[in-house]
Short mmCIF file of C-alpha atoms in Angstrom, two decimals:
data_model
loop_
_atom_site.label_atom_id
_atom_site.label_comp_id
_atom_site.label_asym_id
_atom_site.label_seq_id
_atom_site.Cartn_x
_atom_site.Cartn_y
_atom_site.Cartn_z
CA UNK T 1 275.82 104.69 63.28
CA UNK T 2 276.22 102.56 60.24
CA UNK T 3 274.98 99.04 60.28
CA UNK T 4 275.80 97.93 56.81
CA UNK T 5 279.62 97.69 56.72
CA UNK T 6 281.28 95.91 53.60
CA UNK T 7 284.04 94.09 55.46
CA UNK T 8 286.17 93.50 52.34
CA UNK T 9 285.91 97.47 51.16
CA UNK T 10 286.78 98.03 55.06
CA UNK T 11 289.80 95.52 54.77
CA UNK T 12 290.62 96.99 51.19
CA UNK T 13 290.77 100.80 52.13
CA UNK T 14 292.99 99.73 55.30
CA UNK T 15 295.70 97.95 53.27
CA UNK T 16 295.48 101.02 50.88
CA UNK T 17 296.08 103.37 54.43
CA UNK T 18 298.97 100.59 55.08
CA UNK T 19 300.86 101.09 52.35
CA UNK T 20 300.45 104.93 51.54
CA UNK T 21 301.68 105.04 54.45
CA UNK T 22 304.67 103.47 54.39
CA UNK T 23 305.77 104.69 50.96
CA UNK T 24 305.32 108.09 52.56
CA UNK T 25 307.42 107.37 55.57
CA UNK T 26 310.29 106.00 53.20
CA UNK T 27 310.03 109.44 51.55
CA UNK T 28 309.99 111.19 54.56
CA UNK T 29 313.51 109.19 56.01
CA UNK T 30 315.01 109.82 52.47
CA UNK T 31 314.11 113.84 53.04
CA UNK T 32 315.14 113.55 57.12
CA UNK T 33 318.50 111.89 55.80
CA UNK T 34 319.15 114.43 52.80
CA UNK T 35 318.53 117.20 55.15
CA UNK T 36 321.08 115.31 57.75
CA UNK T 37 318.30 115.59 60.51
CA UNK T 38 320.51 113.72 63.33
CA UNK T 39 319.09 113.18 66.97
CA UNK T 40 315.73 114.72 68.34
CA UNK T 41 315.27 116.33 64.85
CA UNK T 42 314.76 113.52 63.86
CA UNK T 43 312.38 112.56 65.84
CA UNK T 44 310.49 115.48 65.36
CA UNK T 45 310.66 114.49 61.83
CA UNK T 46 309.30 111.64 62.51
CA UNK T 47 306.49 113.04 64.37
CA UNK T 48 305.91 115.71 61.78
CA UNK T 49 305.83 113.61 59.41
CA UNK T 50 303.22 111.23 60.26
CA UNK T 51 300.69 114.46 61.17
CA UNK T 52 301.31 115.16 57.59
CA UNK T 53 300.42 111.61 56.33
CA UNK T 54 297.40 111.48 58.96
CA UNK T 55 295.99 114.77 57.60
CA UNK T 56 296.82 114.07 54.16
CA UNK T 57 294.54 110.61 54.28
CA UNK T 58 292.09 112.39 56.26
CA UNK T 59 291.67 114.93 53.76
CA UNK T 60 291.54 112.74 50.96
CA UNK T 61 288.57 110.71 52.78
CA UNK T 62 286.60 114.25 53.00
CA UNK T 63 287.75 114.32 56.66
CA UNK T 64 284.84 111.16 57.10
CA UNK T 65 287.14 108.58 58.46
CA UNK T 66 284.48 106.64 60.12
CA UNK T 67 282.90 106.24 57.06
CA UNK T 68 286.20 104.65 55.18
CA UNK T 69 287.67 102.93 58.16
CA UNK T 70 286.39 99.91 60.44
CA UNK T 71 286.90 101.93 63.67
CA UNK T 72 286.71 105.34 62.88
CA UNK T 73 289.55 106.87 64.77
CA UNK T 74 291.55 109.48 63.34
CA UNK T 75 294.71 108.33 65.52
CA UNK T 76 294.45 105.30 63.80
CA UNK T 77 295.37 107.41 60.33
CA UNK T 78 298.22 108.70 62.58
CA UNK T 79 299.66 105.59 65.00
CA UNK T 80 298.07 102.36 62.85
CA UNK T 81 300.72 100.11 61.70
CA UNK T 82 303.94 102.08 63.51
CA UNK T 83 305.87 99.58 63.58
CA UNK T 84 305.99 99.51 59.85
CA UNK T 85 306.14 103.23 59.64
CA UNK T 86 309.21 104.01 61.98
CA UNK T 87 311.24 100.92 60.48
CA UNK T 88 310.75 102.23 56.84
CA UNK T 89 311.24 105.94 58.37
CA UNK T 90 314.54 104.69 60.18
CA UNK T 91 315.78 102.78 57.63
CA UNK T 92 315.70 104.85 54.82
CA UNK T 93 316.85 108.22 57.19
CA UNK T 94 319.43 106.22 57.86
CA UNK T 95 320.81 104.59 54.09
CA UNK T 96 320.57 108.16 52.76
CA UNK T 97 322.31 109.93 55.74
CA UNK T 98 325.06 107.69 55.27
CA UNK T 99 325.20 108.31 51.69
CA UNK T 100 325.11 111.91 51.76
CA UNK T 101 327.55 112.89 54.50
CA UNK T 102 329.38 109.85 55.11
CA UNK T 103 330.41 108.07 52.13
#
């Protein structure tokens, strides 16, 4: 158990978590859109996406999230902030759907 937590490196990495994810959740709606995912794929898109992004943190933390994060969780890597995610996801599936097969 770790005692000595520097709340601002805590609060620091988080908003760093916050915002890889949501650039990677735009990029992941531009590739669901491109691809003309419509429906339940994408929604597993969605889902498949954000186990990438969850792993892909984890693994560049060494797989130590407890160490890097306030709480520790490794659903937090993969649910934190989905609000964010799935309106960045949705938004940009969405712009570049239209684009590609409507327009």
């Amino acid at each position: 158990v770790v005692t000595n937590l520097d709340m601002d490196a805590m609060r620091r990495n988080m908003r760093q978590i916050d915002l890889i994810r949501i650039v990677m959740f735009m990029v992941g709606g531009l590739l669901c859109g491109v691809l003309g995912l419509t429906g339940m794929e994408g929604l597993i898109c969605y889902m498949v996406v954000s186990l990438l992004v969850g792993a892909g943190i984890a693994a560049r933390m060494g797989f130590q999230v407890n160490t890097y994060t306030a709480d520790g969780s490794p659903l937090t890597l993969v649910m934190g902030g989905a609000t964010s995610q799935v309106m960045s996801f949705i938004m940009f599936w969405t712009l570049t759907y239209s684009l590609a097969y409507i327009y």
